[in-house]
Amino acid sequence: MSQFANYIDGQWVEGASVSRNVNPSNLDDVIGEFAQADAEQTQRAISAARKAFARWSLSTPQQRFDLLDQVGSAILARKAELGRLLAREEGKTLPEAIGEVGRAGQIFKFFAGEALRVGGEIVPSVRPGMTVEVTREPLGVIGLITPWNFPIAIPAWKIAPALAFGNTVVVKPADLVPASTWELVKIIAEAGAPAGVINLVMGRGAVVGEALVSSPDVDAVSFTGSVATGHAIGAKCFASGKKFQLEMGGKNPMVVLDDADLDVAVEACINGAFYSTGQRCTASSRFIVTEGIYDRFIDGMKTRMRALKVGDALADGTHIGPVVDDKQLQQDERYLAIAREEGGTVFGGERVERDTRGYFLAPALVTDTTPVMRINREEVFGPVASVIKVKDYNEALAVANDTEFGLSAGICTTSLKYSNHFRRHAQAGMVMVNTPTAGVDYHVPFGGRKGSSYGPREQGSYAREFYTTVKTAYVSPGVV
Ligand code: NDP
């Protein structure tokens, strides 16, 4: 059985115990045994990052560019192999997994360039003879806590900007899927990151995550995951004066208007709701459909859903891989049961038997729902979407915004008037027109409003708002 160690202060070190990483498409396939850090080992990683910060924060933009550029190239060169590993541990299909790895590589390339573009401002002072200079500096040691649904892209979009702007990192991947992050950290180490600049501590959130969040030596925490964990982490960071950033859930609406191109709408909804097994924070989970197209839309969706092949993530032709684990599968089924109890009608959503033991669930569409039902209010995080029938655009917009979340929102329409209005009035961080609510570029801001996000946006040039702190210097010539 392959063994995978933690990476602390430039050394691979065994953990206090190990945990098995199992393929959700085939429970008999164990990817390996991964070290589990304890609080003491996590503190050692934090201390190593603190020590390394003194030099790394003074490294030149060229040194940071070279490191990140090399990491990006190494990831892209191994896209197929790393994609296979990712599909094996997380369960998204092989093409989706290769796409995610490619995105991670591009993110490192982008932030290599960002290391060169930090810059600053010289501002004329309101006082005679004085000059004001505004510059950006790194924060220090950044603790990164990542979820299971994007095992390489999310660590990449947190690690790359952290390092680009001169911070040092301790990363804790989700315990369910440590292998892709392990490979990423190995690539960064082999590309020549000095000891302590990047540290990997694998293990449970309640142990390793908790140690990161409560350590006074961590200056900032970036987290992606569930609302409950995010709020608990935020409260602790606030209490200890850490800067923090939270990316949490979504209940993303996709509005389909009477004038939509039906094929475009069905394709956007199938992709947005069910690809990556619906396990994306940007997945469409509420279809809000006007009366005139409703019946044709439902027929179109059911026809497409019948043609979707659920199966082994690595098999040719699979459209939807397995649910990530038994706990998530039970959560998906629980929400389908709740939807039925509240009056919804469920199409699909059955467990699927395949040659291997895995967590296979057919995609589910819940009709006859109202905006107050739990299926329309709480994040399910599986291949499950519900439909709300509405009278017109105005009601659709009101229903779309009637949620505590605000990550992504979409509309399918051929009307310029409605698409413009929706872009302006959808209460979400990202708005999509005639394209799925999920699937974003790597060089522009990512994040939401309301209960979905807290703190500055991730990705693109906006990432510097989180990973740097601003200094304002006043310079007088010193002579009167
Ligand atoms: P969590 O929020 O529990 O986990 C996210 C990360 O936080 C993991 O690395 C986890 O560690 C860590 N963590 C857990 N508890 C703590 C803690 N007390 N202190 C510090 N870190 C902690 O999400 P789950 O993975 O359990 O998924 C649960 C639900 O969250 C899903 O069903 C889905 O609804 C939602 N989710 C949303 C995501 C999004 O992008 N919006 C992504 C993933 C999940 P550990 O390794 O122990 O899990």
XYZ file of C-alpha atoms and ligand atoms in Angstrom:
528
model
C 0.000 0.000 0.000
C 1.427 3.411 -0.977
C 2.148 5.741 1.941
C 1.917 9.533 1.676
C 3.582 11.750 4.279
C 3.032 15.309 5.410
C 5.446 17.978 4.173
C 6.879 20.214 6.876
C 9.878 22.540 6.702
C 11.131 20.939 3.499
C 10.886 17.356 4.822
C 8.407 14.522 4.250
C 7.319 13.406 7.711
C 5.033 10.643 8.880
C 1.865 11.603 10.728
C 0.504 10.530 14.092
C -1.678 7.996 12.232
C -2.902 7.277 8.682
C -6.193 7.388 6.831
C -7.212 5.461 3.711
C -8.214 7.296 0.552
C -10.844 5.192 -1.237
C -12.122 5.476 -4.823
C -15.877 6.306 -4.727
C -16.363 4.529 -8.081
C -14.866 1.336 -6.667
C -14.686 0.900 -2.918
C -12.223 -1.980 -3.331
C -9.683 0.415 -4.865
C -7.597 2.101 -2.173
C -5.444 4.933 -3.521
C -3.146 4.907 -0.515
C -2.643 5.619 3.149
C -2.256 9.288 3.953
C -0.604 10.730 7.047
C -2.848 12.310 9.653
C -1.206 15.207 11.445
C -1.970 16.039 15.042
C -2.053 19.494 16.645
C 1.629 19.373 17.574
C 2.707 18.531 14.016
C 0.454 21.252 12.650
C 2.125 23.740 14.987
C 5.525 22.626 13.680
C 4.359 23.345 10.142
C 3.140 26.782 11.218
C 6.467 27.533 12.927
C 8.340 26.457 9.780
C 6.173 28.784 7.689
C 6.793 31.618 10.152
C 10.571 31.100 9.963
C 10.503 30.907 6.144
C 8.409 34.061 5.858
C 11.357 36.251 6.881
C 13.186 35.430 3.624
C 10.341 34.586 1.262
C 8.621 37.910 1.948
C 11.802 39.598 0.681
C 12.239 37.356 -2.364
C 12.226 39.156 -5.698
C 9.223 39.094 -8.021
C 11.446 37.205 -10.466
C 12.080 34.404 -7.929
C 8.354 34.070 -7.284
C 7.543 34.228 -10.993
C 10.079 31.483 -11.738
C 8.729 29.187 -9.018
C 5.064 29.594 -9.937
C 5.696 29.419 -13.670
C 7.635 26.194 -13.241
C 4.876 24.730 -11.061
C 2.299 25.675 -13.703
C 4.339 23.982 -16.437
C 4.851 20.835 -14.352
C 1.113 20.537 -13.633
C 0.202 21.036 -17.292
C 2.800 18.480 -18.411
C 1.206 15.881 -16.101
C -2.437 16.809 -16.812
C -3.563 13.373 -17.952
C -1.893 11.469 -15.097
C -2.997 13.901 -12.371
C -6.498 14.016 -13.858
C -6.706 10.257 -13.555
C -5.702 10.416 -9.905
C -8.226 13.164 -9.254
C -11.068 11.257 -10.944
C -10.088 8.204 -8.921
C -10.157 9.935 -5.559
C -13.051 12.400 -6.025
C -15.256 10.734 -8.616
C -15.686 13.425 -11.251
C -15.342 12.026 -14.772
C -11.913 11.792 -16.362
C -12.479 14.698 -18.822
C -13.785 16.865 -15.964
C -10.814 15.911 -13.805
C -8.276 16.617 -16.555
C -10.005 19.952 -17.078
C -9.651 20.742 -13.376
C -5.935 19.908 -13.421
C -5.472 22.120 -16.486
C -7.171 24.924 -14.633
C -4.781 24.473 -11.687
C -1.821 24.753 -14.070
C -3.210 27.901 -15.696
C -3.823 29.443 -12.270
C -0.138 29.034 -11.375
C 0.844 30.600 -14.712
C -1.520 33.510 -14.110
C -0.220 34.186 -10.590
C 3.374 33.903 -11.801
C 2.556 36.998 -13.832
C 0.754 38.615 -10.898
C 3.978 38.391 -8.860
C 5.456 40.866 -11.365
C 2.457 43.176 -11.292
C 2.169 44.100 -7.613
C 3.098 47.767 -8.060
C 1.919 50.662 -5.916
C 0.928 54.312 -6.095
C 2.581 57.655 -5.513
C -0.071 60.161 -4.481
C 0.441 63.929 -4.094
C -0.075 64.883 -0.455
C -2.496 67.557 0.687
C 0.454 68.926 2.707
C 3.223 70.947 1.055
C 6.427 69.079 0.329
C 5.061 65.708 1.431
C 4.782 62.644 -0.783
C 2.442 59.754 -0.096
C 3.323 56.250 -1.243
C 0.863 53.349 -1.150
C 2.393 49.868 -1.383
C 1.321 46.292 -0.785
C 3.066 43.815 1.491
C 2.500 40.129 2.214
C 0.439 39.157 5.267
C 2.639 36.420 6.727
C 1.635 32.801 7.339
C -1.565 31.795 5.568
C -3.603 28.774 6.679
C -5.544 27.220 3.805
C -8.467 24.858 4.457
C -9.952 23.266 1.347
C -12.990 21.091 0.541
C -13.247 17.774 -1.289
C -15.060 18.844 -4.444
C -12.102 20.470 -6.283
C -9.059 18.645 -4.841
C -6.466 20.437 -6.985
C -8.082 23.616 -8.371
C -9.123 25.074 -5.019
C -5.747 24.426 -3.316
C -4.132 25.928 -6.454
C -6.230 29.086 -6.414
C -5.348 29.661 -2.768
C -1.671 28.571 -2.752
C -0.657 30.380 -5.976
C -1.686 33.925 -4.926
C -0.445 33.366 -1.375
C 3.054 32.542 -2.659
C 2.983 35.076 -5.510
C 2.586 37.941 -3.051
C 5.317 36.706 -0.671
C 3.361 34.793 1.979
C 4.159 31.341 3.290
C 1.563 28.582 3.462
C 0.254 25.731 5.568
C -2.390 23.854 3.584
C -4.891 21.330 4.936
C -6.791 19.473 2.206
C -10.108 17.732 2.855
C -9.466 14.422 4.549
C -11.530 12.604 1.903
C -9.312 13.635 -1.038
C -5.713 14.370 0.001
C -3.935 12.768 -2.995
C -4.249 15.574 -5.567
C -3.111 18.220 -3.079
C -0.254 15.940 -2.022
C 0.912 15.774 -5.668
C 0.561 19.536 -6.007
C 2.704 20.188 -2.928
C 5.295 17.717 -4.214
C 5.440 19.622 -7.502
C 5.922 22.914 -5.634
C 8.663 21.379 -3.483
C 10.435 19.905 -6.520
C 10.215 23.234 -8.323
C 12.502 24.607 -5.619
C 10.277 26.281 -3.018
C 12.590 26.996 -0.060
C 11.989 24.920 3.090
C 8.972 26.152 5.066
C 7.455 28.206 2.224
C 4.859 25.498 1.522
C 3.773 23.003 4.187
C 1.187 20.233 3.903
C -0.637 18.862 6.933
C -3.266 16.247 6.184
C -5.899 15.133 8.650
C -9.273 15.983 10.106
C -10.686 19.480 10.224
C -11.502 19.141 13.899
C -7.791 18.521 14.629
C -5.605 20.074 11.919
C -8.048 22.771 10.797
C -8.762 23.699 14.375
C -5.019 23.972 15.151
C -4.529 26.271 12.147
C -7.435 28.509 13.022
C -6.518 28.830 16.676
C -2.744 29.338 16.303
C -1.578 32.892 17.056
C 1.237 32.341 14.510
C -1.198 32.145 11.575
C -1.949 35.590 10.140
C -4.803 34.761 7.796
C -7.103 31.870 6.874
C -8.752 31.168 3.526
C -11.510 28.551 3.693
C -13.861 26.897 1.222
C -16.525 24.468 2.401
C -19.834 24.338 4.190
C -21.666 27.250 5.772
C -21.619 25.813 9.282
C -17.864 25.165 9.299
C -17.194 28.510 7.616
C -19.113 30.419 10.258
C -17.346 28.602 13.093
C -13.937 29.317 11.502
C -14.855 32.951 10.880
C -15.854 33.481 14.513
C -12.554 32.020 15.730
C -10.494 34.065 13.265
C -12.295 37.223 14.301
C -11.698 36.493 17.974
C -7.957 36.043 17.383
C -7.626 38.989 14.988
C -6.842 36.991 11.844
C -7.794 38.150 8.401
C -10.150 35.587 6.876
C -11.980 34.737 3.713
C -14.842 32.246 3.452
C -16.304 30.661 0.313
C -19.356 28.669 1.272
C -22.516 27.297 -0.216
C -24.928 28.185 -2.962
C -28.543 27.625 -3.948
C -27.970 28.883 -7.441
C -30.987 29.734 -9.603
C -31.251 29.262 -13.362
C -34.153 31.231 -14.830
C -35.655 29.910 -18.075
C -37.935 32.369 -19.862
C -40.598 31.667 -22.511
C -38.402 33.203 -25.206
C -35.371 30.990 -24.414
C -33.849 28.735 -27.052
C -35.056 25.424 -25.618
C -31.983 23.405 -26.611
C -29.628 26.009 -25.148
C -31.649 26.116 -21.925
C -31.822 22.334 -21.484
C -28.109 21.941 -22.180
C -27.179 24.715 -19.723
C -29.432 23.178 -17.062
C -28.187 19.599 -17.557
C -24.573 20.742 -17.371
C -25.086 23.196 -14.500
C -27.064 20.831 -12.309
C -25.649 17.385 -12.951
C -22.104 17.510 -14.286
C -19.402 16.920 -11.674
C -22.238 14.991 -9.981
C -23.786 18.326 -8.955
C -21.005 18.682 -6.398
C -20.056 22.240 -7.299
C -20.808 25.264 -5.165
C -21.855 26.970 -8.424
C -24.176 24.116 -9.503
C -27.688 25.116 -10.606
C -30.060 23.748 -8.015
C -33.237 25.743 -8.702
C -34.703 26.014 -12.198
C -37.184 28.887 -12.278
C -39.267 28.435 -15.400
C -42.021 30.596 -16.888
C -45.381 29.032 -17.772
C -45.180 29.249 -21.567
C -42.084 27.035 -21.874
C -42.554 24.936 -18.732
C -43.951 21.711 -20.262
C -41.499 21.693 -23.165
C -38.621 22.372 -20.757
C -39.565 19.487 -18.440
C -39.947 17.103 -21.402
C -36.583 18.211 -22.784
C -34.876 17.753 -19.422
C -36.308 14.269 -18.875
C -35.254 13.159 -22.354
C -31.700 14.400 -21.788
C -31.554 12.944 -18.268
C -32.536 9.472 -19.536
C -29.519 9.616 -21.869
C -27.017 10.497 -19.125
C -24.746 7.620 -18.211
C -23.942 7.316 -14.521
C -20.933 5.176 -13.752
C -17.246 4.738 -13.037
C -15.500 8.102 -13.277
C -12.670 6.555 -15.300
C -14.847 4.698 -17.807
C -15.276 5.971 -21.366
C -18.652 7.565 -21.963
C -19.547 8.238 -18.324
C -21.370 11.563 -17.992
C -21.871 11.515 -14.229
C -19.456 9.907 -11.800
C -20.312 8.694 -8.302
C -21.261 10.784 -5.290
C -18.122 11.399 -3.250
C -18.944 9.245 -0.207
C -21.644 7.489 1.731
C -22.371 10.507 3.946
C -22.994 12.748 0.939
C -25.089 10.052 -0.766
C -27.282 9.812 2.318
C -27.603 13.605 2.381
C -28.737 13.622 -1.277
C -31.316 10.902 -0.608
C -32.517 12.592 2.563
C -33.270 15.771 0.608
C -35.181 13.785 -2.019
C -37.271 12.221 0.759
C -37.907 15.655 2.309
C -38.940 17.014 -1.107
C -41.466 14.165 -1.507
C -42.837 14.704 1.999
C -43.342 18.380 1.214
C -45.327 17.620 -1.967
C -42.640 17.482 -4.659
C -42.556 14.892 -7.462
C -39.169 13.282 -8.041
C -37.998 12.082 -11.464
C -34.837 9.927 -11.280
C -32.754 9.949 -8.107
C -32.486 6.159 -7.739
C -29.318 4.372 -6.683
C -27.621 2.746 -9.664
C -25.886 -0.652 -9.592
C -22.641 -1.016 -11.534
C -19.949 -3.710 -11.803
C -18.036 -2.173 -8.920
C -19.251 -1.130 -5.480
C -19.600 2.665 -5.668
C -21.845 5.551 -4.674
C -23.842 5.849 -7.893
C -26.969 7.980 -7.951
C -29.107 8.802 -11.010
C -29.669 12.554 -11.509
C -32.910 13.793 -9.963
C -35.350 16.504 -11.012
C -37.957 17.591 -8.473
C -41.097 19.218 -9.874
C -44.223 20.597 -8.164
C -42.134 22.621 -5.757
C -42.646 26.041 -4.197
C -39.983 28.523 -3.101
C -40.564 27.833 0.607
C -39.825 24.102 0.402
C -36.543 22.963 1.936
C -35.352 21.574 -1.415
C -35.418 25.181 -2.636
C -33.730 26.702 0.395
C -30.923 24.389 1.571
C -27.804 23.253 -0.274
C -28.007 19.560 -1.262
C -24.649 19.276 -3.069
C -25.528 16.350 -5.300
C -27.060 15.592 -8.740
C -30.382 17.006 -7.606
C -32.256 20.025 -8.992
C -35.753 21.346 -8.434
C -38.130 23.304 -10.641
C -40.347 26.244 -9.686
C -43.004 27.346 -12.179
C -43.542 31.132 -12.358
C -45.824 33.505 -14.268
C -43.352 35.927 -15.784
C -39.879 37.473 -15.645
C -40.617 39.677 -12.645
C -41.734 36.747 -10.540
C -38.730 34.716 -11.775
C -36.301 37.423 -10.640
C -37.983 37.716 -7.249
C -37.833 33.932 -6.721
C -34.217 33.785 -7.924
C -33.215 36.367 -5.311
C -35.329 34.796 -2.566
C -32.466 32.887 -0.953
C -29.909 33.427 1.758
C -27.173 32.570 -0.766
C -25.754 34.613 -3.649
C -22.943 32.813 -5.454
C -24.007 32.323 -9.078
C -27.261 33.050 -10.946
C -28.200 32.302 -14.546
C -30.830 33.170 -17.119
C -31.728 31.589 -20.455
C -33.432 34.082 -22.733
C -33.124 35.573 -26.209
C -34.291 38.951 -24.893
C -31.665 41.655 -24.533
C -33.999 43.557 -22.227
C -34.375 40.690 -19.746
C -30.761 39.558 -19.873
C -29.565 43.115 -19.172
C -32.055 43.559 -16.365
C -31.120 40.212 -14.822
C -27.386 40.962 -15.000
C -27.999 44.138 -13.065
C -30.547 42.862 -10.527
C -29.571 39.251 -9.763
C -28.183 39.267 -6.225
C -25.168 37.086 -6.920
C -21.427 37.430 -7.275
C -21.496 35.814 -10.721
C -24.206 36.040 -13.388
C -24.497 33.783 -16.426
C -26.525 34.403 -19.576
C -27.393 31.364 -21.733
C -24.600 29.367 -20.124
C -24.467 27.115 -17.045
C -24.216 28.670 -13.562
C -21.048 26.588 -13.082
C -17.889 26.794 -15.185
C -15.828 29.945 -14.763
C -12.626 31.470 -16.122
C -9.439 31.343 -14.043
C -8.319 34.961 -14.460
C -11.328 36.888 -13.152
C -12.868 37.250 -9.681
C -14.742 34.321 -8.174
C -17.094 34.617 -5.233
C -20.527 35.535 -4.040
C -22.726 37.684 -1.866
C -25.036 37.209 1.089
C -24.470 33.866 2.849
C -22.227 32.449 0.103
C -19.025 34.363 0.729
C -17.276 36.536 3.234
C -14.247 38.693 2.567
C -12.477 39.675 -0.648
C -12.993 37.754 -3.894
C -10.724 34.882 -4.892
C -8.823 34.565 -8.198
C -7.825 37.038 -10.859
C -6.142 40.283 -9.918
C -8.702 40.696 -7.097
C -6.929 37.953 -5.123
C -4.361 40.518 -3.990
C -7.042 42.149 -1.819
C -6.880 39.154 0.456
C -3.262 38.060 0.162
C -1.642 41.463 0.694
C -1.974 44.286 3.161
C -1.689 47.940 2.177
C 0.905 50.312 3.636
C 0.636 54.099 3.301
C 3.979 55.889 3.749
C 4.409 59.660 4.165
C 7.754 61.016 3.040
C 8.906 64.541 3.856
C 12.154 65.879 2.357
C 13.263 66.588 5.954
C 14.225 70.224 5.294
C 11.992 73.202 5.960
P -16.754 21.075 5.647
O -17.090 22.511 5.631
O -16.952 20.340 6.910
O -15.241 20.854 5.205
C -14.445 21.765 4.474
C -13.032 21.773 5.051
O -13.071 22.275 6.383
C -12.420 20.378 5.139
O -11.034 20.466 4.894
C -12.697 20.013 6.577
O -11.856 19.016 7.096
C -12.455 21.340 7.267
N -13.029 21.436 8.603
C -14.076 20.738 9.108
N -14.295 21.094 10.398
C -13.367 22.032 10.716
C -13.070 22.775 11.891
N -13.770 22.623 13.013
N -12.041 23.644 11.871
C -11.320 23.825 10.746
N -11.540 23.133 9.596
C -12.567 22.257 9.570
O -17.539 20.387 4.488
P -17.713 18.812 4.205
O -16.558 18.393 3.394
O -17.990 18.035 5.448
O -19.027 18.854 3.341
C -20.272 19.078 3.981
C -21.170 19.895 3.129
O -20.546 21.146 2.828
C -21.472 19.326 1.763
O -22.480 18.400 1.796
C -21.837 20.563 1.005
O -23.173 20.878 1.257
C -20.963 21.618 1.594
N -19.754 21.895 0.796
C -19.723 23.031 0.085
C -18.642 23.328 -0.697
C -18.604 24.561 -1.491
O -17.678 24.757 -2.272
N -19.573 25.427 -1.343
C -17.492 22.421 -0.813
C -17.609 21.235 -0.010
C -18.703 21.015 0.760
P -12.156 17.442 6.910
O -10.984 16.966 6.200
O -12.252 16.861 8.281
O -13.413 17.305 6.149
